[in-house]
mmCIF file of C-alpha atoms and ligand atoms in Angstrom:
data_model
loop_
_atom_site.group_PDB
_atom_site.id
_atom_site.type_symbol
_atom_site.label_atom_id
_atom_site.label_comp_id
_atom_site.label_asym_id
_atom_site.label_seq_id
_atom_site.Cartn_x
_atom_site.Cartn_y
_atom_site.Cartn_z
ATOM 1 C CA MET A 1 98.877 54.856 101.777
ATOM 2 C CA ILE A 2 97.400 51.808 103.544
ATOM 3 C CA ILE A 3 93.605 51.913 103.827
ATOM 4 C CA PRO A 4 91.068 49.289 104.944
ATOM 5 C CA ALA A 5 89.450 47.264 102.150
ATOM 6 C CA ASN A 6 85.845 48.350 102.737
ATOM 7 C CA SER A 7 83.414 48.733 99.855
ATOM 8 C CA GLN A 8 83.861 52.500 99.633
ATOM 9 C CA ASN A 9 87.661 52.189 99.368
ATOM 10 C CA ILE A 10 87.374 49.340 96.861
ATOM 11 C CA LEU A 11 85.369 51.711 94.634
ATOM 12 C CA LYS A 12 88.062 54.383 95.029
ATOM 13 C CA ALA A 13 90.677 51.794 94.096
ATOM 14 C CA ALA A 14 88.654 50.831 91.012
ATOM 15 C CA GLN A 15 88.547 54.491 89.971
ATOM 16 C CA LEU A 16 92.347 54.632 90.258
ATOM 17 C CA ILE A 17 92.649 51.488 88.111
ATOM 18 C CA GLN A 18 90.302 52.983 85.514
ATOM 19 C CA SER A 19 92.325 56.194 85.420
ATOM 20 C CA GLY A 20 95.543 54.320 84.688
ATOM 21 C CA GLN A 21 97.021 54.114 88.192
ATOM 22 C CA VAL A 22 98.369 51.069 90.028
ATOM 23 C CA VAL A 23 96.798 49.790 93.268
ATOM 24 C CA ALA A 24 97.985 47.119 95.701
ATOM 25 C CA PHE A 25 95.299 44.676 96.839
ATOM 26 C CA PRO A 26 95.032 41.371 98.705
ATOM 27 C CA THR A 27 94.492 37.991 97.077
ATOM 28 C CA GLU A 28 94.380 34.668 98.912
ATOM 29 C CA THR A 29 97.955 33.913 97.754
ATOM 30 C CA VAL A 30 99.964 37.155 98.101
ATOM 31 C CA TYR A 31 99.251 40.885 97.734
ATOM 32 C CA GLY A 32 99.208 41.965 94.085
ATOM 33 C CA LEU A 33 100.139 45.216 92.372
ATOM 34 C CA GLY A 34 97.234 45.736 90.017
ATOM 35 C CA ALA A 35 96.631 47.658 86.800
ATOM 36 C CA ASN A 36 94.155 47.571 83.934
ATOM 37 C CA ALA A 37 95.287 44.719 81.639
ATOM 38 C CA TYR A 38 94.384 46.842 78.588
ATOM 39 C CA ASP A 39 96.336 49.933 79.652
ATOM 40 C CA SER A 40 99.967 49.746 78.478
ATOM 41 C CA LYS A 41 100.994 52.904 80.333
ATOM 42 C CA ALA A 42 99.583 51.577 83.591
ATOM 43 C CA ILE A 43 101.374 48.263 83.029
ATOM 44 C CA ALA A 44 104.622 50.121 82.388
ATOM 45 C CA LYS A 45 104.120 51.731 85.821
ATOM 46 C CA ILE A 46 104.025 48.280 87.412
ATOM 47 C CA PHE A 47 107.429 47.473 85.933
ATOM 48 C CA ALA A 48 108.835 50.829 87.045
ATOM 49 C CA VAL A 49 107.486 50.542 90.612
ATOM 50 C CA LYS A 50 108.695 46.950 91.010
ATOM 51 C CA ASN A 51 111.972 47.696 89.292
ATOM 52 C CA ARG A 52 111.535 44.659 87.095
ATOM 53 C CA PRO A 53 114.410 44.695 84.616
ATOM 54 C CA THR A 54 112.466 43.381 81.639
ATOM 55 C CA PHE A 55 108.884 43.153 80.545
ATOM 56 C CA ASN A 56 107.966 39.844 82.048
ATOM 57 C CA PRO A 57 104.422 38.691 81.190
ATOM 58 C CA LEU A 58 101.786 39.215 83.879
ATOM 59 C CA ILE A 59 98.823 37.210 85.092
ATOM 60 C CA SER A 60 95.439 38.667 84.077
ATOM 61 C CA HIS A 61 93.001 38.320 86.982
ATOM 62 C CA ILE A 62 89.319 37.895 86.142
ATOM 63 C CA ALA A 63 86.180 37.617 88.281
ATOM 64 C CA ASP A 64 83.958 35.607 85.979
ATOM 65 C CA ILE A 65 84.763 32.302 84.317
ATOM 66 C CA ASP A 66 82.819 33.351 81.193
ATOM 67 C CA PHE A 67 85.483 35.967 80.404
ATOM 68 C CA LEU A 68 88.041 33.240 79.840
ATOM 69 C CA ALA A 69 86.740 32.592 76.331
ATOM 70 C CA GLU A 70 87.170 36.286 75.438
ATOM 71 C CA TYR A 71 90.964 36.170 75.838
ATOM 72 C CA ALA A 72 91.941 32.553 75.446
ATOM 73 C CA GLN A 73 91.346 29.335 73.579
ATOM 74 C CA THR A 74 89.736 26.843 75.909
ATOM 75 C CA ASP A 75 88.800 23.181 75.848
ATOM 76 C CA GLU A 76 86.901 20.812 78.094
ATOM 77 C CA ARG A 77 89.874 19.958 80.302
ATOM 78 C CA ILE A 78 90.626 23.636 80.921
ATOM 79 C CA LEU A 79 86.995 24.474 81.670
ATOM 80 C CA ASN A 80 86.631 21.495 84.012
ATOM 81 C CA LEU A 81 89.709 22.578 85.970
ATOM 82 C CA ALA A 82 88.462 26.169 86.104
ATOM 83 C CA LYS A 83 85.011 25.108 87.315
ATOM 84 C CA LYS A 84 86.564 22.922 89.996
ATOM 85 C CA PHE A 85 89.389 25.137 91.304
ATOM 86 C CA TRP A 86 88.329 28.711 90.521
ATOM 87 C CA PRO A 87 88.216 30.995 92.290
ATOM 88 C CA GLY A 88 91.507 29.785 93.769
ATOM 89 C CA PRO A 89 95.319 29.683 93.650
ATOM 90 C CA LEU A 90 95.544 28.336 90.099
ATOM 91 C CA THR A 91 96.800 30.135 86.964
ATOM 92 C CA PHE A 92 96.473 28.777 83.437
ATOM 93 C CA ILE A 93 98.825 29.494 80.564
ATOM 94 C CA LEU A 94 96.608 29.377 77.488
ATOM 95 C CA ASN A 95 96.843 30.167 73.790
ATOM 96 C CA ARG A 96 95.574 33.688 73.214
ATOM 97 C CA LYS A 97 92.440 34.236 71.236
ATOM 98 C CA ASP A 98 92.779 36.431 68.142
ATOM 99 C CA ASN A 99 96.037 37.772 69.657
ATOM 100 C CA ASN A 100 94.104 40.865 70.815
ATOM 101 C CA PRO A 101 96.845 43.528 70.491
ATOM 102 C CA ALA A 102 95.529 45.454 73.502
ATOM 103 C CA LEU A 103 96.827 42.612 75.686
ATOM 104 C CA ASP A 104 100.302 42.537 74.086
ATOM 105 C CA LEU A 105 102.112 44.226 76.950
ATOM 106 C CA ALA A 106 100.312 42.164 79.605
ATOM 107 C CA CYS A 107 101.492 39.059 77.712
ATOM 108 C CA ALA A 108 104.933 40.541 76.900
ATOM 109 C CA GLY A 109 104.237 39.933 73.238
ATOM 110 C CA LEU A 110 103.910 36.156 73.690
ATOM 111 C CA ASP A 111 101.097 34.315 71.966
ATOM 112 C CA LYS A 112 100.106 32.848 75.339
ATOM 113 C CA ILE A 113 98.212 34.462 78.185
ATOM 114 C CA ALA A 114 98.233 33.739 81.935
ATOM 115 C CA VAL A 115 94.774 33.912 83.562
ATOM 116 C CA ARG A 116 93.569 33.382 87.119
ATOM 117 C CA MET A 117 90.428 33.982 89.169
ATOM 118 C CA PRO A 118 91.532 34.799 92.712
ATOM 119 C CA LYS A 119 89.549 33.635 95.733
ATOM 120 C CA HIS A 120 89.463 36.770 97.793
ATOM 121 C CA PRO A 121 86.333 38.894 98.144
ATOM 122 C CA THR A 122 88.327 42.150 97.934
ATOM 123 C CA ALA A 123 90.156 41.061 94.782
ATOM 124 C CA LEU A 124 86.932 39.909 93.122
ATOM 125 C CA ALA A 125 85.081 43.101 94.103
ATOM 126 C CA LEU A 126 87.943 45.236 92.774
ATOM 127 C CA ILE A 127 88.014 43.420 89.411
ATOM 128 C CA ARG A 128 84.225 43.723 89.052
ATOM 129 C CA ALA A 129 84.195 47.417 89.978
ATOM 130 C CA SER A 130 87.108 48.157 87.614
ATOM 131 C CA GLN A 131 85.279 46.417 84.747
ATOM 132 C CA CYS A 132 88.489 45.083 83.241
ATOM 133 C CA PRO A 133 90.876 42.206 83.805
ATOM 134 C CA ILE A 134 93.540 43.287 86.293
ATOM 135 C CA VAL A 135 97.167 42.290 85.755
ATOM 136 C CA ALA A 136 98.941 41.794 89.050
ATOM 137 C CA PRO A 137 102.393 40.586 89.923
ATOM 138 C CA SER A 138 103.264 40.334 93.597
ATOM 139 C CA ALA A 139 103.393 43.815 95.164
ATOM 140 C CA ASN A 140 107.079 43.925 96.063
ATOM 141 C CA LYS A 141 110.392 45.070 94.568
ATOM 142 C CA SER A 142 111.697 42.598 92.023
ATOM 143 C CA GLN A 143 113.649 39.685 93.598
ATOM 144 C CA SER A 144 112.632 40.439 97.205
ATOM 145 C CA ILE A 145 110.295 38.401 99.437
ATOM 146 C CA SER A 146 106.649 38.375 98.323
ATOM 147 C CA PRO A 147 104.171 40.329 100.484
ATOM 148 C CA THR A 148 101.458 38.585 102.503
ATOM 149 C CA THR A 149 100.335 41.674 104.443
ATOM 150 C CA ALA A 150 99.650 45.302 103.510
ATOM 151 C CA GLN A 151 102.580 46.277 105.756
ATOM 152 C CA HIS A 152 104.941 44.095 103.694
ATOM 153 C CA VAL A 153 103.796 45.970 100.575
ATOM 154 C CA HIS A 154 104.449 49.300 102.230
ATOM 155 C CA LYS A 155 107.863 48.158 103.504
ATOM 156 C CA SER A 156 108.901 47.196 99.959
ATOM 157 C CA LEU A 157 107.225 49.836 97.777
ATOM 158 C CA GLY A 158 106.536 52.698 100.206
ATOM 159 C CA ASP A 159 104.687 55.591 98.637
ATOM 160 C CA LEU A 160 105.365 54.505 95.064
ATOM 161 C CA VAL A 161 101.891 52.962 95.264
ATOM 162 C CA PRO A 162 99.083 55.513 95.714
ATOM 163 C CA MET A 163 96.811 53.022 97.491
ATOM 164 C CA ILE A 164 97.293 49.750 99.378
ATOM 165 C CA LEU A 165 94.002 48.012 100.225
ATOM 166 C CA ASP A 166 94.466 46.251 103.575
ATOM 167 C CA ASP A 167 92.510 43.093 104.321
ATOM 168 C CA GLY A 168 94.864 41.354 106.736
ATOM 169 C CA ALA A 169 97.187 38.423 106.067
ATOM 170 C CA CYS A 170 96.800 36.199 102.983
ATOM 171 C CA SER A 171 95.351 32.787 103.826
ATOM 172 C CA VAL A 172 97.348 30.680 101.311
ATOM 173 C CA GLY A 173 100.613 32.621 101.545
ATOM 174 C CA VAL A 174 102.446 31.323 98.442
ATOM 175 C CA GLU A 175 101.722 32.304 94.844
ATOM 176 C CA SER A 176 99.331 30.437 92.593
ATOM 177 C CA THR A 177 100.234 27.184 90.859
ATOM 178 C CA ILE A 178 100.916 27.912 87.178
ATOM 179 C CA LEU A 179 99.778 25.251 84.710
ATOM 180 C CA ASP A 180 100.719 25.343 81.050
ATOM 181 C CA MET A 181 97.639 23.957 79.335
ATOM 182 C CA THR A 182 98.912 24.382 75.767
ATOM 183 C CA HIS A 183 100.362 20.870 75.386
ATOM 184 C CA ASN A 184 98.865 17.385 75.457
ATOM 185 C CA GLN A 185 100.225 16.837 78.951
ATOM 186 C CA VAL A 186 99.645 19.455 81.641
ATOM 187 C CA VAL A 187 102.927 21.115 82.713
ATOM 188 C CA VAL A 188 103.435 22.719 86.125
ATOM 189 C CA LEU A 189 105.529 25.848 85.450
ATOM 190 C CA ARG A 190 105.406 27.003 89.070
ATOM 191 C CA ALA A 191 104.457 24.943 92.103
ATOM 192 C CA GLY A 192 102.060 26.996 94.183
ATOM 193 C CA GLY A 193 99.033 27.145 96.435
ATOM 194 C CA LEU A 194 97.195 24.243 94.756
ATOM 195 C CA SER A 195 99.143 20.996 94.985
ATOM 196 C CA ALA A 196 100.052 18.964 91.902
ATOM 197 C CA GLU A 197 98.649 15.855 93.605
ATOM 198 C CA THR A 198 95.216 17.507 93.915
ATOM 199 C CA ILE A 199 95.309 18.419 90.217
ATOM 200 C CA GLU A 200 96.416 14.912 89.182
ATOM 201 C CA ASP A 201 93.681 13.295 91.283
ATOM 202 C CA PHE A 202 91.030 15.479 89.693
ATOM 203 C CA LEU A 203 92.263 15.010 86.107
ATOM 204 C CA ASN A 204 93.114 11.377 86.641
ATOM 205 C CA GLU A 205 96.355 11.961 84.729
ATOM 206 C CA LYS A 206 99.982 12.745 85.579
ATOM 207 C CA VAL A 207 101.360 16.268 85.214
ATOM 208 C CA LEU A 208 104.896 17.203 84.160
ATOM 209 C CA PHE A 209 107.160 19.572 86.090
ATOM 210 C CA SER A 210 109.176 22.136 84.222
ATOM 211 C CA ASP A 211 112.487 22.145 86.085
ATOM 212 C CA GLY A 212 114.443 22.815 82.901
ATOM 213 C CA ASN A 213 117.180 25.321 82.377
ATOM 214 C CA PRO A 214 116.766 28.067 85.014
ATOM 215 C CA ASN A 215 118.466 30.608 82.772
ATOM 216 C CA LYS A 216 115.973 30.027 80.014
ATOM 217 C CA PRO A 217 112.772 29.353 81.944
ATOM 218 C CA SER A 218 109.542 28.640 80.150
ATOM 219 C CA SER A 219 107.831 30.868 82.710
ATOM 220 C CA PRO A 220 110.087 33.898 82.365
ATOM 221 C CA GLY A 221 109.706 34.940 86.009
ATOM 222 C CA GLN A 222 111.102 31.653 87.262
ATOM 223 C CA LEU A 223 114.682 32.843 87.629
ATOM 224 C CA LEU A 224 116.800 31.230 90.308
ATOM 225 C CA LYS A 225 117.389 34.323 92.403
ATOM 226 C CA HIS A 226 113.959 35.411 93.565
ATOM 227 C CA TYR A 227 112.210 35.847 96.881
ATOM 228 C CA ALA A 228 115.604 36.693 98.367
ATOM 229 C CA PRO A 229 115.868 37.904 101.988
ATOM 230 C CA LYS A 230 118.693 40.362 102.697
ATOM 231 C CA TYR A 231 120.553 37.790 104.830
ATOM 232 C CA THR A 232 122.354 34.735 103.456
ATOM 233 C CA THR A 233 119.973 31.798 103.730
ATOM 234 C CA ARG A 234 120.713 28.067 104.094
ATOM 235 C CA ILE A 235 118.061 25.386 103.605
ATOM 236 C CA ASN A 236 117.625 21.760 104.751
ATOM 237 C CA VAL A 237 119.306 22.630 108.061
ATOM 238 C CA LEU A 238 118.825 20.522 111.174
ATOM 239 C CA ASN A 239 121.643 21.929 113.307
ATOM 240 C CA PRO A 240 121.816 25.704 112.859
ATOM 241 C CA GLU A 241 124.930 27.743 113.749
ATOM 242 C CA ALA A 242 124.743 30.149 116.694
ATOM 243 C CA ASP A 243 124.647 33.153 114.343
ATOM 244 C CA GLU A 244 121.778 31.779 112.227
ATOM 245 C CA PHE A 245 118.149 32.801 112.696
ATOM 246 C CA PHE A 246 116.512 29.381 112.579
ATOM 247 C CA ILE A 247 113.114 28.863 110.945
ATOM 248 C CA GLY A 248 111.847 25.433 111.936
ATOM 249 C CA PHE A 249 109.213 22.990 110.764
ATOM 250 C CA GLY A 250 107.650 20.360 113.027
ATOM 251 C CA PRO A 251 108.421 19.904 116.713
ATOM 252 C CA MET A 252 111.900 21.429 117.279
ATOM 253 C CA GLU A 253 113.691 24.299 118.973
ATOM 254 C CA CYS A 254 113.919 27.327 116.693
ATOM 255 C CA ASP A 255 113.468 31.101 116.478
ATOM 256 C CA LEU A 256 110.237 30.812 114.502
ATOM 257 C CA ASN A 257 108.309 27.704 113.513
ATOM 258 C CA LEU A 258 106.499 27.449 110.155
ATOM 259 C CA SER A 259 104.253 24.784 111.671
ATOM 260 C CA PRO A 260 104.994 23.020 114.975
ATOM 261 C CA ASN A 261 102.496 20.284 113.945
ATOM 262 C CA SER A 262 104.128 19.756 110.517
ATOM 263 C CA ASP A 263 101.051 21.094 108.695
ATOM 264 C CA LEU A 264 102.164 22.131 105.176
ATOM 265 C CA GLN A 265 99.191 24.426 104.628
ATOM 266 C CA GLU A 266 100.001 26.350 107.797
ATOM 267 C CA ALA A 267 103.683 26.419 106.795
ATOM 268 C CA ALA A 268 102.855 27.877 103.359
ATOM 269 C CA ALA A 269 100.722 30.597 104.950
ATOM 270 C CA ASN A 270 103.584 31.470 107.344
ATOM 271 C CA LEU A 271 106.498 31.234 104.909
ATOM 272 C CA PHE A 272 106.865 34.783 103.561
ATOM 273 C CA LEU A 273 105.651 36.241 106.867
ATOM 274 C CA MET A 274 108.479 34.532 108.732
ATOM 275 C CA LEU A 275 111.082 35.352 106.069
ATOM 276 C CA HIS A 276 110.060 39.001 106.468
ATOM 277 C CA MET A 277 110.401 38.695 110.252
ATOM 278 C CA ALA A 278 113.782 36.998 109.900
ATOM 279 C CA GLU A 279 115.184 39.806 107.767
ATOM 280 C CA SER A 280 113.660 42.506 110.002
ATOM 281 C CA GLN A 281 115.613 41.403 113.088
ATOM 282 C CA ASN A 282 119.246 42.424 113.625
ATOM 283 C CA THR A 283 120.527 39.940 116.183
ATOM 284 C CA LYS A 284 121.403 37.082 113.851
ATOM 285 C CA LYS A 285 122.624 38.069 110.382
ATOM 286 C CA LYS A 286 122.103 34.729 108.681
ATOM 287 C CA ILE A 287 119.019 32.587 108.133
ATOM 288 C CA ALA A 288 118.693 28.794 108.272
ATOM 289 C CA ILE A 289 115.562 26.828 107.396
ATOM 290 C CA ALA A 290 114.677 23.268 108.438
ATOM 291 C CA PRO A 291 113.907 20.547 105.838
ATOM 292 C CA ILE A 292 110.363 20.566 104.421
ATOM 293 C CA PRO A 293 108.845 17.386 102.903
ATOM 294 C CA ASN A 294 108.593 17.747 99.118
ATOM 295 C CA ILE A 295 104.955 16.709 98.789
ATOM 296 C CA GLY A 296 101.723 18.677 98.383
ATOM 297 C CA LEU A 297 102.241 22.335 99.266
ATOM 298 C CA GLY A 298 105.765 21.410 100.394
ATOM 299 C CA ARG A 299 106.796 21.545 96.743
ATOM 300 C CA ALA A 300 105.830 25.241 96.507
ATOM 301 C CA ILE A 301 107.572 25.973 99.825
ATOM 302 C CA ASN A 302 110.770 24.211 98.727
ATOM 303 C CA ASP A 303 110.703 26.016 95.376
ATOM 304 C CA ARG A 304 110.553 29.401 97.146
ATOM 305 C CA ILE A 305 113.202 28.669 99.796
ATOM 306 C CA LYS A 306 115.557 27.214 97.191
ATOM 307 C CA ARG A 307 115.389 30.565 95.406
ATOM 308 C CA ALA A 308 115.708 32.422 98.709
ATOM 309 C CA SER A 309 118.963 30.549 99.368
ATOM 310 C CA TYR A 310 120.414 31.008 95.887
ATOM 311 C CA GLN A 311 123.816 32.767 95.944
HETATM 312 O O1 TXA B 1 99.447 34.127 93.201
HETATM 313 C C1 TXA B 1 99.822 34.754 92.200
HETATM 314 O O2 TXA B 1 99.903 34.230 91.077
HETATM 315 C C2 TXA B 1 100.164 36.244 92.400
HETATM 316 C C3 TXA B 1 98.890 36.962 92.795
HETATM 317 C C4 TXA B 1 99.065 38.451 92.917
HETATM 318 O O3 TXA B 1 97.851 36.628 91.926
HETATM 319 N N1 TXA B 1 100.766 36.793 91.224
HETATM 320 C C5 TXA B 1 102.015 36.470 90.817
HETATM 321 O O4 TXA B 1 102.446 37.148 89.692
HETATM 322 O O5 TXA B 1 102.715 35.666 91.412
HETATM 323 P P1 TXA B 1 103.978 37.188 89.234
HETATM 324 O O6 TXA B 1 104.034 38.203 88.155
HETATM 325 O O7 TXA B 1 104.870 37.397 90.407
HETATM 326 O O8 TXA B 1 104.241 35.790 88.617
HETATM 327 C C6 TXA B 1 103.650 35.433 87.376
HETATM 328 C C7 TXA B 1 104.458 34.354 86.703
HETATM 329 C C8 TXA B 1 105.806 34.852 86.219
HETATM 330 O O9 TXA B 1 106.766 33.854 86.511
HETATM 331 C C9 TXA B 1 105.592 34.978 84.711
HETATM 332 O O10 TXA B 1 106.781 34.791 84.006
HETATM 333 C C10 TXA B 1 104.596 33.877 84.434
HETATM 334 O O11 TXA B 1 103.729 33.915 85.540
HETATM 335 N N2 TXA B 1 103.814 34.148 83.229
HETATM 336 C C11 TXA B 1 102.907 35.121 83.043
HETATM 337 N N3 TXA B 1 102.418 35.105 81.798
HETATM 338 C C12 TXA B 1 103.013 34.068 81.168
HETATM 339 C C13 TXA B 1 102.933 33.535 79.863
HETATM 340 N N4 TXA B 1 102.131 34.043 78.933
HETATM 341 N N5 TXA B 1 103.690 32.442 79.572
HETATM 342 C C14 TXA B 1 104.500 31.902 80.508
HETATM 343 N N6 TXA B 1 104.625 32.388 81.772
HETATM 344 C C15 TXA B 1 103.895 33.447 82.100
HETATM 345 MG MG1 MG B 2 106.463 37.689 92.159
#
């Protein structure tokens, strides 16, 4: 059921979370499917609803930076990044503190935990009202396109979710950037809504990118086939075929344009929306996407469309 994210409904959603249910809610990146991070049964529901084949670790969402030290080992660099970019589209992979067994399922038994503070008033209000960290993968069936509206959630999960809090379209539109902070050098495990350049400028140091073996990813969710539309998708296309639904970038003729002015932020916000639109039409049964510069948020966009085009 889709309901507006007003304060009364946020309280109802928090009651569902506290009673072990799952709830879909907006964040600035994508809609999440939330559950109490301490409730293994509720977390198991997330995997069942999404049809995730294995227990892949989940991001714990918090609403207060002070909670970080309860779950994770921190240092000055981590806290400086958190103070600068939280709330926002940034997730840290950190060493767990005391390996609190209640968080074992959320972390899939790993000795590392993923934590993020989302920048969306509804998400923050829901976490506060639930009085627990909320684990939340994107609120869609495993391997399909991530949801950036409440309608996308409903299209993918239907009534498997008792409540979908609707607060319009997500402003960032691609998932958070995941940084592994457990090594000397910061490693980007997933390019996302905060660009690597911005992070490097702030830290005044270079980050590494984990592009390693896709079949043995260090972030277990980073498998090659992901975000897949139902139609075959080609990328880096300048001259689409007549039977291809063409998603453009920059000034060009196309069926939909991610950003006619070549603005990467606008393109990121439109990406999943337009992939959903492309797979909802029936006239052209293939998708082609124009080249996107691989800088700033373009890196996150290219990462997602590369997976979307994987055969
Ligand atoms: O923007 C986002 O991050 C969204 C919104 C809802 O917050 N969430 C999201 O969650 O994208 P999900 O589950 O689709 O992606 C989380 C990624 C997965 O690739 C997972 O493998 C990785 O984070 N991950 C989680 N915990 C980890 C851990 N302890 N070590 C390594 N990777 C981890
Ligand atoms: Mg996902």
